XYZ file of C-alpha atoms in Angstrom:
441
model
C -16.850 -16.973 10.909
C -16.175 -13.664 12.734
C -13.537 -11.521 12.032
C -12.130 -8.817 14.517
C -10.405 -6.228 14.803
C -10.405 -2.818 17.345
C -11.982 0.820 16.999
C -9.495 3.207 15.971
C -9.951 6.814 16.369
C -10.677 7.912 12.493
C -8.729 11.472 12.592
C -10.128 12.175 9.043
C -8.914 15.550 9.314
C -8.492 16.114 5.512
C -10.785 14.454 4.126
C -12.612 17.457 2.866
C -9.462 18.450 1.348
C -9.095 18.170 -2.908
C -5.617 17.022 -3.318
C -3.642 20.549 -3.840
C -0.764 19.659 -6.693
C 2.470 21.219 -5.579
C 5.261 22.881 -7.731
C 8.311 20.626 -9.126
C 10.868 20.762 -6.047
C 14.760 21.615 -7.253
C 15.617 18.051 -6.894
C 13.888 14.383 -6.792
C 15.541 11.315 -5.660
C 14.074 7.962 -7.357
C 14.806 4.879 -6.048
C 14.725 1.893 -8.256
C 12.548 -0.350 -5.757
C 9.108 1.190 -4.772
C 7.655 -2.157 -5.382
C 7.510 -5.669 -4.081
C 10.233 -7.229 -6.049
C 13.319 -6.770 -8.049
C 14.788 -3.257 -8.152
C 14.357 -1.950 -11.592
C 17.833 -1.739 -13.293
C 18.896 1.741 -14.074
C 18.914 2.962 -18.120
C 19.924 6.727 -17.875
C 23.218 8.656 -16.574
C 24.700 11.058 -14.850
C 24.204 14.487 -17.557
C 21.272 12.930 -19.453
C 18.494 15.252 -19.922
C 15.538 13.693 -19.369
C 11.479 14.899 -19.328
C 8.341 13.879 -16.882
C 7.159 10.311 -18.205
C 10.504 9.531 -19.260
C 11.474 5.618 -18.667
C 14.693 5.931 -16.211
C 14.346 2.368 -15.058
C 13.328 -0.574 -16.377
C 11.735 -3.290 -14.813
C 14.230 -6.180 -13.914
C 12.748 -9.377 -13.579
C 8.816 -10.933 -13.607
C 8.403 -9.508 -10.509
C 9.520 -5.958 -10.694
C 8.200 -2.471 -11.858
C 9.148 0.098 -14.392
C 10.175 3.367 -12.949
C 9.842 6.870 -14.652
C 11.673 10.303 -14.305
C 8.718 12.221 -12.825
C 10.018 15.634 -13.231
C 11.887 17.485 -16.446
C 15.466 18.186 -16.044
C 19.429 16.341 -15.682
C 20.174 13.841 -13.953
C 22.295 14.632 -11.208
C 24.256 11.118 -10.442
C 23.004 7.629 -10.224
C 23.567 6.656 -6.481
C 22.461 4.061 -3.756
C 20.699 4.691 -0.557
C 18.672 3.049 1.989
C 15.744 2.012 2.036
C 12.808 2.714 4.282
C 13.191 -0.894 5.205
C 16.870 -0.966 5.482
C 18.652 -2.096 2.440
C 20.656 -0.420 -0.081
C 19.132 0.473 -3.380
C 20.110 2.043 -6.509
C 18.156 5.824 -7.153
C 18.459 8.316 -9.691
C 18.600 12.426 -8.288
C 17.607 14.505 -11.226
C 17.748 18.083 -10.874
C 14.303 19.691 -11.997
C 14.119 22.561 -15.031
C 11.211 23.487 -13.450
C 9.294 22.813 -16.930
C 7.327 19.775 -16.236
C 7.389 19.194 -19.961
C 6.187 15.450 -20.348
C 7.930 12.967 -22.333
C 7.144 13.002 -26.387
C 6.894 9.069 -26.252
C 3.295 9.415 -23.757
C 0.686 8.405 -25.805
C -2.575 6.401 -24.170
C -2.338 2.788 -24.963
C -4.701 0.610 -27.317
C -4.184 -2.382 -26.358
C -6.181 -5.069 -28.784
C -6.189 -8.240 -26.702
C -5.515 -9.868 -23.132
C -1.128 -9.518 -23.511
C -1.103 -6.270 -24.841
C -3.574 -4.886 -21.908
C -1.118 -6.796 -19.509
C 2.060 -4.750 -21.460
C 0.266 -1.690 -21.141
C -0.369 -1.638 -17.021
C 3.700 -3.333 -17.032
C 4.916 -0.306 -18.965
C 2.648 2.478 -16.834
C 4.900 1.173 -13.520
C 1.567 1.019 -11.431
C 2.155 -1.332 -8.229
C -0.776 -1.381 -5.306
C -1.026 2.324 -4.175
C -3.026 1.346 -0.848
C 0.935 0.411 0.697
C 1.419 -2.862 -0.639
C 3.362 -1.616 -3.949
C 2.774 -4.985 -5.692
C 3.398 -4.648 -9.152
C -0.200 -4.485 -10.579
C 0.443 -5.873 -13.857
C 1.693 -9.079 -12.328
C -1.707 -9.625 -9.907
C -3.765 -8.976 -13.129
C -1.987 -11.601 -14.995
C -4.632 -14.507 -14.445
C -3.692 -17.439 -16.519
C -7.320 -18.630 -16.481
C -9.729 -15.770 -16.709
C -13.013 -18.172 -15.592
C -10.977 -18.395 -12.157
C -12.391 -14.657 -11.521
C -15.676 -14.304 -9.663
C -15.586 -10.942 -8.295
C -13.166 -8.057 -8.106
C -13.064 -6.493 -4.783
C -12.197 -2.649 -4.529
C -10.261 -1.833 -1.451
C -11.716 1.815 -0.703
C -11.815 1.071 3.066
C -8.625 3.212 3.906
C -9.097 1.993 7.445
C -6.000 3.535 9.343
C -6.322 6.988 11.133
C -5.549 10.163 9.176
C -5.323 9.059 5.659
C -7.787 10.006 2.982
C -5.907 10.081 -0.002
C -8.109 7.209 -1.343
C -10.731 9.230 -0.111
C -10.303 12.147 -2.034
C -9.824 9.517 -5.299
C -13.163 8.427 -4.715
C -14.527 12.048 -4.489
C -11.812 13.957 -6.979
C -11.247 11.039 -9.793
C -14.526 8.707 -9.183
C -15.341 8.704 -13.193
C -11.638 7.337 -13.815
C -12.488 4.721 -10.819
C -15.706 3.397 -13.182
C -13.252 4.239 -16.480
C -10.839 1.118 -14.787
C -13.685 -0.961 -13.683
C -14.910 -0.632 -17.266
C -10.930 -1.704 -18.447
C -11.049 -4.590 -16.160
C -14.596 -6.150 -17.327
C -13.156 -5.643 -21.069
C -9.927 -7.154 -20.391
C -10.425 -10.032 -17.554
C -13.553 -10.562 -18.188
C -14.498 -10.023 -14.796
C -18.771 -9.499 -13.777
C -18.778 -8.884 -10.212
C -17.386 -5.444 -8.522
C -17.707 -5.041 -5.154
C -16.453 -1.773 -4.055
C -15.760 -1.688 -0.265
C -15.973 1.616 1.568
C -16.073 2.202 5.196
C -19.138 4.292 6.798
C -17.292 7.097 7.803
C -16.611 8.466 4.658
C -20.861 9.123 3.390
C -19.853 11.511 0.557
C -17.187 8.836 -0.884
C -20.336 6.133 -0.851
C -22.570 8.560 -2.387
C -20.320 9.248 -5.515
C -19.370 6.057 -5.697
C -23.260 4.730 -5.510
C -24.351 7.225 -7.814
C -21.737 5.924 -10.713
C -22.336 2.636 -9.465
C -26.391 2.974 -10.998
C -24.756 3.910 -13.774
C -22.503 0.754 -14.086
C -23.996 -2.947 -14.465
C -22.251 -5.029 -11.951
C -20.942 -2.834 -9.817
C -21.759 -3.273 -5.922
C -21.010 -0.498 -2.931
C -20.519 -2.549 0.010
C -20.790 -0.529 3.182
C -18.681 -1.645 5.787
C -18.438 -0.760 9.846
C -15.122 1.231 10.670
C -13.397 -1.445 12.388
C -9.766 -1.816 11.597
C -8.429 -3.749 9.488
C -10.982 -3.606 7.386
C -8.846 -3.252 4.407
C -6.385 -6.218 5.144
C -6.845 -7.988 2.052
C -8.379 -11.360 4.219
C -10.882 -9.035 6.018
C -12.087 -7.422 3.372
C -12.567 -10.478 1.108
C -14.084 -12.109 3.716
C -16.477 -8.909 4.807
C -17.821 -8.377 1.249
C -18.467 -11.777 -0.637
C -18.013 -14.203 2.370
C -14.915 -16.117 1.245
C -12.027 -17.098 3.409
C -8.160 -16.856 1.460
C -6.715 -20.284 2.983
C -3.415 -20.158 4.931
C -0.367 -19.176 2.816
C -3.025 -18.647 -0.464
C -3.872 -15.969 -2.618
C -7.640 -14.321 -2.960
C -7.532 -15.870 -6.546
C -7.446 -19.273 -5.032
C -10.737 -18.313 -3.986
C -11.799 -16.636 -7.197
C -11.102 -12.978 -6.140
C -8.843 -10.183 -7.684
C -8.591 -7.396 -4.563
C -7.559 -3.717 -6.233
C -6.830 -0.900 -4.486
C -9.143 2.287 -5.481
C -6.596 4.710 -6.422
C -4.705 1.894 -8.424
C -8.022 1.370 -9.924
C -8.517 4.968 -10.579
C -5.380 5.612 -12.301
C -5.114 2.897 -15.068
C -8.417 4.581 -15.671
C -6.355 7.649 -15.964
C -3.371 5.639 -17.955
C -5.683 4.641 -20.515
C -6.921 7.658 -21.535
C -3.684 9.660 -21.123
C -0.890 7.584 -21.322
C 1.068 9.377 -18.856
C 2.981 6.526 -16.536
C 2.827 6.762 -12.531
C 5.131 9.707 -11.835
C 2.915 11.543 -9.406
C 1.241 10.538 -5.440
C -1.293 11.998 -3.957
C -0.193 11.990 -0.028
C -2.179 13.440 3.030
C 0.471 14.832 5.294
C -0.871 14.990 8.653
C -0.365 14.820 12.393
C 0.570 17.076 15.408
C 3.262 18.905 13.992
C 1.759 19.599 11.040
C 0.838 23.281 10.699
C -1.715 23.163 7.916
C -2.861 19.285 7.509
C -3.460 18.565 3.516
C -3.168 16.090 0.410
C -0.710 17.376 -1.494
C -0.322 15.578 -5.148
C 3.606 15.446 -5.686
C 6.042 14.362 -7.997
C 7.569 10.860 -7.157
C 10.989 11.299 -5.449
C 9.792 14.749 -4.049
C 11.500 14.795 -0.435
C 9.013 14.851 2.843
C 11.102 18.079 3.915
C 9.857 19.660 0.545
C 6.306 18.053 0.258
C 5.691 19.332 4.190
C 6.828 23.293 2.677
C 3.834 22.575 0.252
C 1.714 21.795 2.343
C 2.419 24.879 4.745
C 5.058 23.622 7.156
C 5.273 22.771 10.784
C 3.550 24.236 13.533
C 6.293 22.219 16.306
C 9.584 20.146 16.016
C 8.697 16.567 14.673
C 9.657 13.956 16.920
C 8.642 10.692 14.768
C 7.836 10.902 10.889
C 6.122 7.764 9.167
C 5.251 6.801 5.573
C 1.596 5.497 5.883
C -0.487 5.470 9.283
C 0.064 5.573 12.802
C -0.803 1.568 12.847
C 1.329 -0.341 9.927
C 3.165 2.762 9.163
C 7.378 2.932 8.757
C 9.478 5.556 10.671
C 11.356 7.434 8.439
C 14.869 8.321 9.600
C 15.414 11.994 7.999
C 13.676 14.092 6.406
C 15.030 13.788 3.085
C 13.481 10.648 2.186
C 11.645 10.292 -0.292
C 7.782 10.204 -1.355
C 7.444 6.935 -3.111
C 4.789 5.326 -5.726
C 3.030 3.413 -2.745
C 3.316 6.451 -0.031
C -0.467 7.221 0.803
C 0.573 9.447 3.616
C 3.305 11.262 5.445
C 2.516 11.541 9.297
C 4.426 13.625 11.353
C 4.208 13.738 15.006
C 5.254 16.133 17.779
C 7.050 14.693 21.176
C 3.184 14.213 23.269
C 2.144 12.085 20.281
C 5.283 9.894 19.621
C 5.870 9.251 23.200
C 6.072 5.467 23.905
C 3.827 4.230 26.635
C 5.484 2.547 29.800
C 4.958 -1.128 28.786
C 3.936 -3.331 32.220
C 4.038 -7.016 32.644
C 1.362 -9.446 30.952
C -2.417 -9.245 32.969
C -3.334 -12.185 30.721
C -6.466 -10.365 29.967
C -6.725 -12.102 26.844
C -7.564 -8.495 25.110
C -4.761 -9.230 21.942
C -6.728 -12.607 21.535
C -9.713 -11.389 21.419
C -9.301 -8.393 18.650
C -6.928 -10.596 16.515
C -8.726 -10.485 12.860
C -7.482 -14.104 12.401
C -7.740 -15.360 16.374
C -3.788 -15.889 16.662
C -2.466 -15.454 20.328
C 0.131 -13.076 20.614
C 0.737 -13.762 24.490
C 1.506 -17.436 23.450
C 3.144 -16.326 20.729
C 6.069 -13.585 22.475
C 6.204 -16.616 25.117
C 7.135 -19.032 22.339
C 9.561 -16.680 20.621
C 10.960 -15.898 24.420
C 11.960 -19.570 24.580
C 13.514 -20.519 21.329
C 10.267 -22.400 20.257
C 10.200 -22.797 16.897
C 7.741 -25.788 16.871
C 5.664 -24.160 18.862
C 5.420 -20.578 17.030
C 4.577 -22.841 13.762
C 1.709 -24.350 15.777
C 0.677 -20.852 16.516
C 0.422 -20.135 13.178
C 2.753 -16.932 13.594
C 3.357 -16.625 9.921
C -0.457 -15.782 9.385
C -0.238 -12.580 11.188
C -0.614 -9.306 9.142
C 1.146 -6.942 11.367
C -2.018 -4.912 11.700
C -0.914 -3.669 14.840
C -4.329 -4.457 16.853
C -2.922 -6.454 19.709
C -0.349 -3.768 20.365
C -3.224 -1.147 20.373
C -5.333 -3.057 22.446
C -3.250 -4.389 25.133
C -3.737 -2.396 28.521
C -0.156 -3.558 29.622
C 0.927 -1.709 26.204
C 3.459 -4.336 25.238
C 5.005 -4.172 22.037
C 3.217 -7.483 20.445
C 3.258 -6.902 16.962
C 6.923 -6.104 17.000
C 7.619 -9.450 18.827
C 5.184 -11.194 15.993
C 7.663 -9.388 13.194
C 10.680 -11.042 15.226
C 8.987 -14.333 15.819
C 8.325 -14.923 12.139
C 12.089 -14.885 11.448
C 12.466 -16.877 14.542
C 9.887 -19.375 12.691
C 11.511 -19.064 9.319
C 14.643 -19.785 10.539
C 13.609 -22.884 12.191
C 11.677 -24.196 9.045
C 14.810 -23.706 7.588
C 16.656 -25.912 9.625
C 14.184 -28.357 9.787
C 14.362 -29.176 5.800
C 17.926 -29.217 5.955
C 18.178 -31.357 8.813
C 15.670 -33.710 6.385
C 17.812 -33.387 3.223
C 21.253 -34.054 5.156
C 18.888 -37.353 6.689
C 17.970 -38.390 3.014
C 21.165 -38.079 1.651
């Protein structure tokens, strides 16, 4: 089995840059759902003085995260806004002393057996940092330990510009092997295979170098092809095993962790201070003076762009993440959040669309699809109505990687018709069962 995928222009423009922690801004806002999941349910109030650390919401549900304040100061007012994916959320604005002073419940956990580790990462609030922001401790509860075979590292950081993960591999790399170490005690697990593209040589050299140091611990160097980190392609890339349709990597016997998630229970274990910071690499056209900037959860992407030295032009598209799976931002004033790698800003010559021109049927998307789907087939189906058709196309396997889109020489907006033809397919599966349960009735 080959997987594919396209060349991407790597833009690593800060990758050479240690992550520079900023200053407390005046004001954070913290929403309550940074995470896959339930929103966390709010537990402080408008007046309360809280500290850095400080639990402010509480994880709602199985699937859900805790949420802490992640500067010292008052809380402003408990509020709702939107979401960078469009629905309404509760968030707590605290306005910062400008003390930092950390909570006097943070102490470093100790945990004595399997449930206790699993309480610890719960009550740290850690969730995928690579973009996913599924809450870790849920992923690492694995009712049957044997199930693991290896643990797969996701230090590919394949999209353009980023290098946040980066700079964890070169800036924390002894809290990376302080997490592996964590994992083997706790899960049991043997087999690490750390997976690092081979544009980033000083990242593979630290890691290789702690990696002697480790016993089973693998570097596996990959080509930089994107996706490489899409969970699939990377399980598949470094021990050869293919996630089935609509399974999980466990089903095959993998656990896939992203490195910086990795890196900071490391971190969380011997501190005990929860997930209240990011490091982010703001970059892009506009950006005067690109850099990773280490800020406080909740700090805005006005102030975290200040920090990091401001805009050189006016910024005609801003997106959490990169320029391939990465969200447009409406303002400003959102906020950085536990799973933001990166804030991209771009100036009007590097936002503008391309004139999209009718279909050469080159079969280009086809070709560079990491999982084969046809996209042309696909926007025809989803043109139609087709619902049958779309489920025969397997729609709902696509990742939203973005490489058809890239690819295409007619530049036609295929991974945004994929998005809409997976509701299109949901809908109809909908339909379809209750068309069978009004039948058996």
């Amino acid at each position: 089995m080959k997987l594919h995928g396209v060349h991407v222009p790597h833009m690593k423009n800060t990758a050479d840059c240690e992550g520079v922690k900023m200053t407390a801004p005046a004001v954070v806002t913290i929403p309550m759902a940074m995470h896959i999941g339930k929103p966390a349910k709010v537990i402080v109030k408008k007046g309360d003085t809280v500290k850095a650390g400080q639990l402010i919401g509480e994880a709602d549900g199985f699937v859900s995260s805790n949420i802490h304040s992640s500067v010292s100061g008052t809380v402003q007012k408990v509020d709702e806004m939107v979401s960078s994916m469009g629905a309404k959320v509760p968030c707590v604005v605290i306005a910062s002393d400008g003390k930092q002073e950390l909570y006097e419940g943070i102490k470093a956990p100790d945990p004595a057996d399997f449930e206790s580790f699993i309480a610890a990462v719960k009550l740290s609030g850690v969730v995928g940092l690579g973009g996913a922001g599924f809450p870790s401790f849920v992923k690492l509860s694995v009712k049957d330990l044997s199930k693991i075979q290896h643990v797969v590292v996701n230090a590919a950081e394949c999209e353009p510009y980023i290098t946040s993960d980066t700079r964890t591999m070169m800036d924390k790399g002894e809290y990376v092997f302080k997490g592996i170490e964590i994992i083997k005690k706790y899960l049991l697990a043997k087999h690490f295979v750390i997976g690092i593209e081979n544009n980033k040589k000083d990242a593979i050299n630290k890691m290789k170098s702690l990696a002697e140091k480790t016993e089973g611990v693998e570097v596996h160097v990959l080509p930089a092809m994107y996706p490489q980190g899409g969970e699939k392609v990377l399980v598949y890339n470094t021990v050869k095993k293919v996630i089935p349709k609509g399974g999980l990597p466990l089903d095959v016997g993998v656990i896939v962790i992203n490195v910086t998630t990795l890196a900071f229970i490391g971190e969380y274990f011997e501190k005990g201070i929860p997930l209240i910071e990011k490091c982010v690499t703001v970059d892009g056209s506009a950006v005067k003076e690109p850099k990773n900037i280490i800020a406080p959860i909740g700090t805005s992407i006005k102030d975290l762009v200040e920090a990091a030295g401001g805009l050189k032009s006016e910024p005609a598209k801003v997106l959490y993440g990169g320029p391939m799976m990465g969200i447009a931002v409406p303002s400003m004033d959102e906020p950085v959040l536990k799973n933001t790698n990166a804030v991209i800003i771009m100036d009007k010559k590097e936002a503008e669309q391309n004139k999209t021109t009718p279909c050469i049927s080159c079969g280009a998307c086809l070709n560079h699809c990491p999982f084969k789907l046809n996209p042309r087939d696909i926007a025809r189906a989803y043109k139609l109505g087709d619902g049958e058709a779309l489920k025969k196309l397997c729609v709902d396997l696509c990742m939203e990687c973005g490489c058809c889109s890239f690819i295409c020489p007619a530049k036609r907006p295929l991974v945004q018709t994929n998005k809409l033809a997976k509701i299109k397919l949901r809908e109809y599966l909908a339909e379809q069962k209750a068309m069978k349960e009004k039948e058996g009735k």
